[in-house]
mmCIF file of C-alpha atoms in Angstrom:
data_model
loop_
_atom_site.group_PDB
_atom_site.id
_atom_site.type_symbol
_atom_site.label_atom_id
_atom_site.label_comp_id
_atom_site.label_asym_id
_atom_site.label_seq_id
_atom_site.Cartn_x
_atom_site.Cartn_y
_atom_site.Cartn_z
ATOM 1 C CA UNK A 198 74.931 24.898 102.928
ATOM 2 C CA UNK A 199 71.603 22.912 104.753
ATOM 3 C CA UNK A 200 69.088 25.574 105.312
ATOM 4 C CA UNK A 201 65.415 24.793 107.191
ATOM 5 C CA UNK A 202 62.710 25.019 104.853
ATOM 6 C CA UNK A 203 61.452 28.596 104.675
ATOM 7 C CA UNK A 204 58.610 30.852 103.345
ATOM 8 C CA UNK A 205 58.881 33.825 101.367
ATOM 9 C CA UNK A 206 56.921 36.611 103.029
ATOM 10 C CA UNK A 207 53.804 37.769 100.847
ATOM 11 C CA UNK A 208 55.209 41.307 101.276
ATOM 12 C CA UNK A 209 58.114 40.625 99.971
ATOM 13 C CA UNK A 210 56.437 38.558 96.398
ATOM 14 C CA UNK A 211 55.600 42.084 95.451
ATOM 15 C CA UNK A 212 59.202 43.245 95.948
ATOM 16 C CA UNK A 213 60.894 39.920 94.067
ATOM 17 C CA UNK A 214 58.640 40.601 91.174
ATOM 18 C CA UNK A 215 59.295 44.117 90.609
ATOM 19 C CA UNK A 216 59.872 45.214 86.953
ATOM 20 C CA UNK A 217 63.264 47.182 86.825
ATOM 21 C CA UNK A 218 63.569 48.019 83.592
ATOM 22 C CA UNK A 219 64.780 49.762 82.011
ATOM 23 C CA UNK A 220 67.461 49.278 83.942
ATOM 24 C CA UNK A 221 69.548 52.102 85.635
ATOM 25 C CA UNK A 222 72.562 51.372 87.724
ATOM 26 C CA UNK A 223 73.309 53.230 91.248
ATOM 27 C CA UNK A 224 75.871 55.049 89.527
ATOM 28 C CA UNK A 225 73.987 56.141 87.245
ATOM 29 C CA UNK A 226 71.351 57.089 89.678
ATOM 30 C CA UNK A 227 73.667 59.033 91.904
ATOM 31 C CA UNK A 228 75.555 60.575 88.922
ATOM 32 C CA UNK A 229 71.925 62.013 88.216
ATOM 33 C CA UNK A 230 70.184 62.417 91.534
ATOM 34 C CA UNK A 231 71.175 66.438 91.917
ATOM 35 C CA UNK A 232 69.297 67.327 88.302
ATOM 36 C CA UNK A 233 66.536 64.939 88.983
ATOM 37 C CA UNK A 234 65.606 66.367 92.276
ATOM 38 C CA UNK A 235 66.209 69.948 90.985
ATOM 39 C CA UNK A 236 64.126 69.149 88.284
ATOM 40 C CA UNK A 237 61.499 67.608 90.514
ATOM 41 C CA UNK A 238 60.995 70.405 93.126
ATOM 42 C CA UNK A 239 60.719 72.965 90.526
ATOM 43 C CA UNK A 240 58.024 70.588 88.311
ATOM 44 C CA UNK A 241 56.236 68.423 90.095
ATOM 45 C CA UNK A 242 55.475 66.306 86.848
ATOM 46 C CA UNK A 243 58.688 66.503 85.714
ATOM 47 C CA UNK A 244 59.554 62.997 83.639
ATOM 48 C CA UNK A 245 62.257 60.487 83.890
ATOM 49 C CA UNK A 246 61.556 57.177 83.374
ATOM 50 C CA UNK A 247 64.463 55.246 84.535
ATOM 51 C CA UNK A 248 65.095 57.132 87.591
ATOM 52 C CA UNK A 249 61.583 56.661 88.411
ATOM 53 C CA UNK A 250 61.854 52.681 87.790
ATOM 54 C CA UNK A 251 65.444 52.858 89.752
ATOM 55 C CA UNK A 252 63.909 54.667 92.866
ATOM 56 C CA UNK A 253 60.909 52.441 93.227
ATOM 57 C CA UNK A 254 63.494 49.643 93.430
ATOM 58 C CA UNK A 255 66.055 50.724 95.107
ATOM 59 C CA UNK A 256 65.588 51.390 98.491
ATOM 60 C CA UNK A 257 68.896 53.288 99.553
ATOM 61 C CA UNK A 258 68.901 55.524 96.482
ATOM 62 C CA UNK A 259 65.661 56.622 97.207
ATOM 63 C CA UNK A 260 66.520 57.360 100.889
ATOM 64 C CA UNK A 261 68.727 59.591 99.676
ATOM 65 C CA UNK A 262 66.965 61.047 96.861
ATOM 66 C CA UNK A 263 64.189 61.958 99.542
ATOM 67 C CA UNK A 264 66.534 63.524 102.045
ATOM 68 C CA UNK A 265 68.272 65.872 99.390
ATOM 69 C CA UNK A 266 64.421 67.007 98.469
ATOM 70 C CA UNK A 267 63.732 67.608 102.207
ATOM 71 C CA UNK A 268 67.131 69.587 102.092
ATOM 72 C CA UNK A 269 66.070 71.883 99.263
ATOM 73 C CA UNK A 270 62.912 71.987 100.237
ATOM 74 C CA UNK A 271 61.072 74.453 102.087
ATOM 75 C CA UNK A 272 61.984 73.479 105.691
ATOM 76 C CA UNK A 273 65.251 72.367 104.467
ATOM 77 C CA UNK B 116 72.322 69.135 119.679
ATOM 78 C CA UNK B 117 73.884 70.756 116.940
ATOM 79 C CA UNK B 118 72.308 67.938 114.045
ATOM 80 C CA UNK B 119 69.997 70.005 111.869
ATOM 81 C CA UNK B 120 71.321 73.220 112.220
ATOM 82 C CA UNK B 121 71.350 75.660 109.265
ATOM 83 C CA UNK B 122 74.513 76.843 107.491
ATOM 84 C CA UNK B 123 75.084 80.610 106.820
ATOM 85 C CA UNK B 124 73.261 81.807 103.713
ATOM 86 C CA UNK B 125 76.837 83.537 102.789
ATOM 87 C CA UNK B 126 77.715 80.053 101.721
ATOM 88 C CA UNK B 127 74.726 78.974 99.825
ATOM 89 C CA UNK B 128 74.854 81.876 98.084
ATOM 90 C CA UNK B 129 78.017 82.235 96.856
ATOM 91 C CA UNK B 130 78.739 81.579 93.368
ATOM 92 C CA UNK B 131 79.371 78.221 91.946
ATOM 93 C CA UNK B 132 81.931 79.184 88.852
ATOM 94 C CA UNK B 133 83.793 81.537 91.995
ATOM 95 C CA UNK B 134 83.867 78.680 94.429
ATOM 96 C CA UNK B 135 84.301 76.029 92.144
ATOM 97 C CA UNK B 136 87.728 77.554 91.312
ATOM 98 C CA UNK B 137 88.435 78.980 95.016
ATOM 99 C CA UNK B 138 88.656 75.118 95.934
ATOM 100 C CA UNK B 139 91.751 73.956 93.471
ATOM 101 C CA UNK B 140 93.984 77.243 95.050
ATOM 102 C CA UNK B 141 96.383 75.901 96.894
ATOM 103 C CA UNK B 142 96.642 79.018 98.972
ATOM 104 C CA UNK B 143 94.614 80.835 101.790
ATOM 105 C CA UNK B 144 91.506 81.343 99.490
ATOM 106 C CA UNK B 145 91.600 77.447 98.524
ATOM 107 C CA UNK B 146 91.440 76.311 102.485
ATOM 108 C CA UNK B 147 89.030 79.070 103.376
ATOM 109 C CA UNK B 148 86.589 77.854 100.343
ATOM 110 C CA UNK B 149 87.131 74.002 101.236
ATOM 111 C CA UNK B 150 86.131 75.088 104.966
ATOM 112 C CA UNK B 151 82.401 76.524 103.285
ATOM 113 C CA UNK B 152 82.514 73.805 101.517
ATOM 114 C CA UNK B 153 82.954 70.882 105.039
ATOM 115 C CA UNK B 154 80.106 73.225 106.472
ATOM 116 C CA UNK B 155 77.723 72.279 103.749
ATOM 117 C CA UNK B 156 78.549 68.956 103.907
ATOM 118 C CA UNK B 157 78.273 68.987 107.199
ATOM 119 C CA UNK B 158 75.322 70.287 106.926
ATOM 120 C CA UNK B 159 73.910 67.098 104.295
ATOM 121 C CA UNK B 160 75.440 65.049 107.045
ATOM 122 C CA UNK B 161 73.669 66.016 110.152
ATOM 123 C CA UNK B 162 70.068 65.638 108.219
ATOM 124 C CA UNK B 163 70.840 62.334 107.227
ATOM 125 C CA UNK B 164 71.742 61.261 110.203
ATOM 126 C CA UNK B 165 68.788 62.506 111.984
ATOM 127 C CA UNK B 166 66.931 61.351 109.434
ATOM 128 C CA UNK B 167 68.251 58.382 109.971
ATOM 129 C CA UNK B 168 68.787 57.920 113.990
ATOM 130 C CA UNK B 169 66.152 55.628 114.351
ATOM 131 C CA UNK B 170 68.634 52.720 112.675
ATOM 132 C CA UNK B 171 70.440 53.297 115.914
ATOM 133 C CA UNK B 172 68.364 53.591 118.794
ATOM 134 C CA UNK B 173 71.306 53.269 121.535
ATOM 135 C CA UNK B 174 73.067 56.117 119.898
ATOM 136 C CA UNK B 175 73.204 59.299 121.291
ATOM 137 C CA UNK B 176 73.849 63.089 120.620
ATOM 138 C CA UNK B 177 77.236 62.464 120.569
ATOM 139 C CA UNK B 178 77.845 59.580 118.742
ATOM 140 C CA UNK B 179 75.168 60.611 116.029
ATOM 141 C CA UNK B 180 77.355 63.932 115.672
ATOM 142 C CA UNK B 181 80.665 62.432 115.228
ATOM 143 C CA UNK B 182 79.190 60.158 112.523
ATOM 144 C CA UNK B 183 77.644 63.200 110.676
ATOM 145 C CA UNK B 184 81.535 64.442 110.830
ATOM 146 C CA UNK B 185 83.043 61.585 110.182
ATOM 147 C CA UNK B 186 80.959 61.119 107.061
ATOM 148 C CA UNK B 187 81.687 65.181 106.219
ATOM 149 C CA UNK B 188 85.264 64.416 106.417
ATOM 150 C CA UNK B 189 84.965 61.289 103.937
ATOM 151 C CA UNK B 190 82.555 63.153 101.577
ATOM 152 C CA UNK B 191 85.168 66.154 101.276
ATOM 153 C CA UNK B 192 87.642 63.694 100.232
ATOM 154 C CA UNK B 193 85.090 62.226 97.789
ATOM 155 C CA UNK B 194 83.679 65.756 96.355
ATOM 156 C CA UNK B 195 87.492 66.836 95.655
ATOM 157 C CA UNK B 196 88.464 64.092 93.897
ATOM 158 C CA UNK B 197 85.600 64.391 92.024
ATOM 159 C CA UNK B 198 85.275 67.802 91.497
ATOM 160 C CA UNK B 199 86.481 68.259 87.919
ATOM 161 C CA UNK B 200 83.533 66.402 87.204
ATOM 162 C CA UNK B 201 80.643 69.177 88.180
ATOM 163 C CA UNK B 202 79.260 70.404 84.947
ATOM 164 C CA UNK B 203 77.110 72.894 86.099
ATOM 165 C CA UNK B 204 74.030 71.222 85.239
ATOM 166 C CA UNK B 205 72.438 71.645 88.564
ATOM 167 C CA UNK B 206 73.203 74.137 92.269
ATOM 168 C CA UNK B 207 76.534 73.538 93.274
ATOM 169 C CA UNK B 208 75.719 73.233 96.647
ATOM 170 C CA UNK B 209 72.733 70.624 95.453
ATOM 171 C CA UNK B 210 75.655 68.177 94.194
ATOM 172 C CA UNK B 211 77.624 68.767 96.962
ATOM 173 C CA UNK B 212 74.852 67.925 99.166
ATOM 174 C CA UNK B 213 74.735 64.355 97.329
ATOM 175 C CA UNK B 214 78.365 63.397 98.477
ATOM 176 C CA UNK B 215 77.172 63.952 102.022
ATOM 177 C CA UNK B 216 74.233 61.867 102.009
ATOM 178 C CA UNK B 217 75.514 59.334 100.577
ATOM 179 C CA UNK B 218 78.404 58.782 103.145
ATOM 180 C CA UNK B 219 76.360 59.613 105.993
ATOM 181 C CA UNK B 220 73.902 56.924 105.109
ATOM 182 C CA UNK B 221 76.266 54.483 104.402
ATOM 183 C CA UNK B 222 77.474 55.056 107.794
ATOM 184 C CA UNK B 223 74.635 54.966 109.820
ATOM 185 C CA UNK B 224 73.754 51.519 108.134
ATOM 186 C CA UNK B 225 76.898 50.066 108.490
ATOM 187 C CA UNK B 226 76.923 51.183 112.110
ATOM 188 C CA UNK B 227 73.613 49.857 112.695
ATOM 189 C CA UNK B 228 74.963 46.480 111.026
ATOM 190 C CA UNK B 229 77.967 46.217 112.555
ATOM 191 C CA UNK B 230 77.460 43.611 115.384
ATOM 192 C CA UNK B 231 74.511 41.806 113.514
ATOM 193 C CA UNK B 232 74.654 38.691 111.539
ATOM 194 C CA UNK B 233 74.578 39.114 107.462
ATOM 195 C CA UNK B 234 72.527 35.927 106.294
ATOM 196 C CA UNK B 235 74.273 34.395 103.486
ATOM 197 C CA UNK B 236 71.781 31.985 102.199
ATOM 198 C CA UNK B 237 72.448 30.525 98.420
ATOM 199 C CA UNK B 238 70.098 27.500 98.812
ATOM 200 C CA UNK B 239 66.251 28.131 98.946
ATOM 201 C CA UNK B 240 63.879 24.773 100.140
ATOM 202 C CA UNK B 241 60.187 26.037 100.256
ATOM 203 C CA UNK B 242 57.735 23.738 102.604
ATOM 204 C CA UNK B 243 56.563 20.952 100.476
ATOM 205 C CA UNK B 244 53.148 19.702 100.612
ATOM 206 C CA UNK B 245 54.214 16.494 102.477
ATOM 207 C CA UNK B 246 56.141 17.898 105.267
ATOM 208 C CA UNK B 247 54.037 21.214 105.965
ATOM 209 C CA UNK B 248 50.458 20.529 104.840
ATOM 210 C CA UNK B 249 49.505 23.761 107.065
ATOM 211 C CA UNK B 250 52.137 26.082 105.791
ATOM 212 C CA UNK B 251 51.818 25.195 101.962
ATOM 213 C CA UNK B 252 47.939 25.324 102.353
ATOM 214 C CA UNK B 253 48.549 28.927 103.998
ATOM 215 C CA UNK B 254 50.541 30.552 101.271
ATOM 216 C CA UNK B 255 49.039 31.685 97.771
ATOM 217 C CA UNK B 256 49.301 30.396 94.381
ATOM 218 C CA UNK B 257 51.730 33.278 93.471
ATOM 219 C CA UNK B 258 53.375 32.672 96.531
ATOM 220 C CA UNK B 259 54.403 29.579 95.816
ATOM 221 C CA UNK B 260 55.306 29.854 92.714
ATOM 222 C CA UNK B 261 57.707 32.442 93.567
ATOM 223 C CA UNK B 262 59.261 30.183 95.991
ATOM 224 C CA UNK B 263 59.631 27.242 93.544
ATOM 225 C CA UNK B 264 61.301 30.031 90.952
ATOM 226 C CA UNK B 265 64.052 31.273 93.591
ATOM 227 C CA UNK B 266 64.645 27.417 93.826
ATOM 228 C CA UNK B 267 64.999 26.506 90.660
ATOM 229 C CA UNK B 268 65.700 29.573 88.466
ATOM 230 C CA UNK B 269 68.196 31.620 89.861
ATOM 231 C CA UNK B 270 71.930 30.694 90.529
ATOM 232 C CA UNK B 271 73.094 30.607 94.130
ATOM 233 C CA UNK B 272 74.887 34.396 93.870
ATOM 234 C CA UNK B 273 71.416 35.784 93.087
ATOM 235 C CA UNK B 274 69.716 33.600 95.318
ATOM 236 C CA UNK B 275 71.988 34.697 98.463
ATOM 237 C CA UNK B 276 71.875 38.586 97.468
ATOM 238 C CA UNK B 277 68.021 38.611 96.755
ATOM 239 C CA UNK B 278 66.883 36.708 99.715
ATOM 240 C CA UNK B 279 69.235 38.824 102.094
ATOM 241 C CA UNK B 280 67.767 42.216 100.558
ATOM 242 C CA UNK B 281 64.608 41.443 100.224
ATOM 243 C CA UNK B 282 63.529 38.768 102.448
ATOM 244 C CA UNK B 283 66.275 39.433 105.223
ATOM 245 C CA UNK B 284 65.922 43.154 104.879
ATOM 246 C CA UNK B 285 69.654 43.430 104.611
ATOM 247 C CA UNK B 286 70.898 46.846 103.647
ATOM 248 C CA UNK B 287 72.937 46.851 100.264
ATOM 249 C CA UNK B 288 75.587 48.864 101.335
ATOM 250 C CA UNK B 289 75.801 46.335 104.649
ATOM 251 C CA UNK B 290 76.058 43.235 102.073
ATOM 252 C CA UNK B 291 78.195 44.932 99.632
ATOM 253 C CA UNK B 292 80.815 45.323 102.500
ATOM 254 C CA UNK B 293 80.520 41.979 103.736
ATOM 255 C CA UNK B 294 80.412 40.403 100.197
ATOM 256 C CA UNK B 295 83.435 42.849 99.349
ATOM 257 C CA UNK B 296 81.563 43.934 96.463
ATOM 258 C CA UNK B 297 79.536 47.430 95.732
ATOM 259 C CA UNK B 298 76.246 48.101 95.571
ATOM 260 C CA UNK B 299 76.162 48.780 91.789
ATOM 261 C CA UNK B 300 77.058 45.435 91.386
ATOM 262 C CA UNK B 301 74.704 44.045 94.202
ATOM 263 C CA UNK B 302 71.450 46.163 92.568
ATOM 264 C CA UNK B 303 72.899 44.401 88.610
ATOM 265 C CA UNK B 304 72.556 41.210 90.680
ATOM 266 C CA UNK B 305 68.984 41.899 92.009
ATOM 267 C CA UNK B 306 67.818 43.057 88.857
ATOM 268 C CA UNK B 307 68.807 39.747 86.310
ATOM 269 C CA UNK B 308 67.615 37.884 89.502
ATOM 270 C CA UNK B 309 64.084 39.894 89.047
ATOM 271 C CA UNK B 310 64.006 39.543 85.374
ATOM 272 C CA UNK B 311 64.206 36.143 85.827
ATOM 273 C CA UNK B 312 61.825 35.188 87.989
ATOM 274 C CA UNK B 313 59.218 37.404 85.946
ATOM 275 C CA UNK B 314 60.199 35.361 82.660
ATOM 276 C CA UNK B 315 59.333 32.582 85.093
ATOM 277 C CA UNK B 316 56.252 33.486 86.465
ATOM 278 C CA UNK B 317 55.479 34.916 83.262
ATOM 279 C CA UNK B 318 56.127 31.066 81.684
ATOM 280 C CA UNK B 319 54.273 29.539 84.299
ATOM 281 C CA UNK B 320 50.992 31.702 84.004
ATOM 282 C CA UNK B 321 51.574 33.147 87.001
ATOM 283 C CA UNK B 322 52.274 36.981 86.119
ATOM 284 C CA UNK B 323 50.550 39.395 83.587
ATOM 285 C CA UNK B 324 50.982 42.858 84.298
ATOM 286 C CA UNK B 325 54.308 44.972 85.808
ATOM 287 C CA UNK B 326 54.302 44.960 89.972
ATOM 288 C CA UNK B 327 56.219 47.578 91.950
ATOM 289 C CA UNK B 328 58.122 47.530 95.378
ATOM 290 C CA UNK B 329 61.367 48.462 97.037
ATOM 291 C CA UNK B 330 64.746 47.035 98.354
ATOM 292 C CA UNK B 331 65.766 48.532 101.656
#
């Protein structure tokens, strides 16, 4: 396929370059996303590395991870 | 509207061991516990959506509601079939809640998608020097470099699936439908694709320390 020469947005360097490990797979995530978010509402710095890592990268895991915290949240 | 409204607190609070088992009777307790059980879905569904409605700025009240049940429906199906699976470790109704978001935002995307183009781009040609003095002068170092890395260092799979999430803005579940794939396999992709454009950038003197972002 011929494509026009293009430019990668500077936004999106800092996305390309993210470090993802260690590596968790949406599976995973979603397998682990009702504990986590549990877990997060009742302790604020409650720890887990990989789901951290996986929800900085991934943007439609972390959509939902954020609307089932607004669900058991307060206003929820 | 009827997105956002609040189930009855009977059915949050009903017991999870109780209800859990209620569902697998095949009898009048099994369909009156799998009709609590649609109503907290339902529930999951209509947030996301409204969460969501801005993907679909033509839609209205009654097209965003028949998505949230659409994606109830689905998500029953799903939370069934998967319902020997619930261990307990967290609120029943919290991993049931899961099931719904996940199929309403997968349909709200998709919908948003649906009469849109997918870029499918597996060859990358940054702006030389020669051709585009202005452009190339423009850009940064790290810029550039990054550029010069998709071109070189990654094959054309993870070249078309990381330039159409994160320079095309793609959603993954929108790509992983057109590219008959899923997005587990779409977010392995993206991540050897990362790893090795750090080990690049790394080589190349162009990257020290970790950098964070996101994939839509």
């Amino acid at each position: 396929m011929t494509t026009p020469r293009r430019r990668i947005p500077a936004p999106a360097v800092e996305a390309l370059l993210l470090d993802t490990s260690p590596y968790l797979s949406c599976d995973e995530c979603f397998e682990r996303l009702d504990t986590y978010v549990e877990a997060t509402l009742a302790d604020p710095a409650h720890q887990d590395v990989a789901m951290r890592v996986h929800l900085e990268a991934c943007g439609a895991c972390a959509e939902e991870a954020a609307t089932l915290a607004d669900l058991l949240g307060p206003d929820g | 509207m009827n997105l956002v409204q609040p189930v009855t607190s009977e059915i949050d609070d009903a017991p999870d061991e109780a209800w859990v088992k209620e569902l697998t009777d095949p009898g009048p307790p099994g369909h009156a516990a799998q009709r609590h059980l649609h109503a907290v879905l339902l529930r999951a569904t209509r947030h996301q959506v409204w969460r969501l409605r801005h993907q679909l700025p033509g839609a209205g009240s009654a097209e965003l509601e028949d998505l949230a049940h659409q994606a109830a429906d689905d998500a029953l199906m799903a939370v069934l079939g998967k319902l020997d699976t619930f261990e307990g470790r967290s609120r029943f109704t919290t991993w049931v809640y899961k099931f719904g978001i996940l199929h309403a935002g997968v349909a709200v995307r998709r919908q948003a998608w649906r009469h849109r183009e997918v870029p499918l781009i597996d060859t990358f040609d940054p702006p030389d020097p020669g051709s585009a003095p202005e452009a190339y002068a423009q850009a940064g170092d790290l810029q550039r470099a990054v550029e010069s890395a998709i071109a070189v260092d990654l094959t054309p799979h993870q070249r078309r699936v990381t330039l159409a999430l994160l320079v095309d803005q793609v959603p993954i579940d929108v790509l992983a439908e057109r590219l008959n794939t899923n997005r587990n396999a779409l977010y392995k992709t993206l991540h050897d694709a990362r790893q090795r454009l750090r080990a690049s950038l790394r080589a190349s003197g162009h990257l020290e320390e970790p950098t964070r972002g996101s994939t839509p």
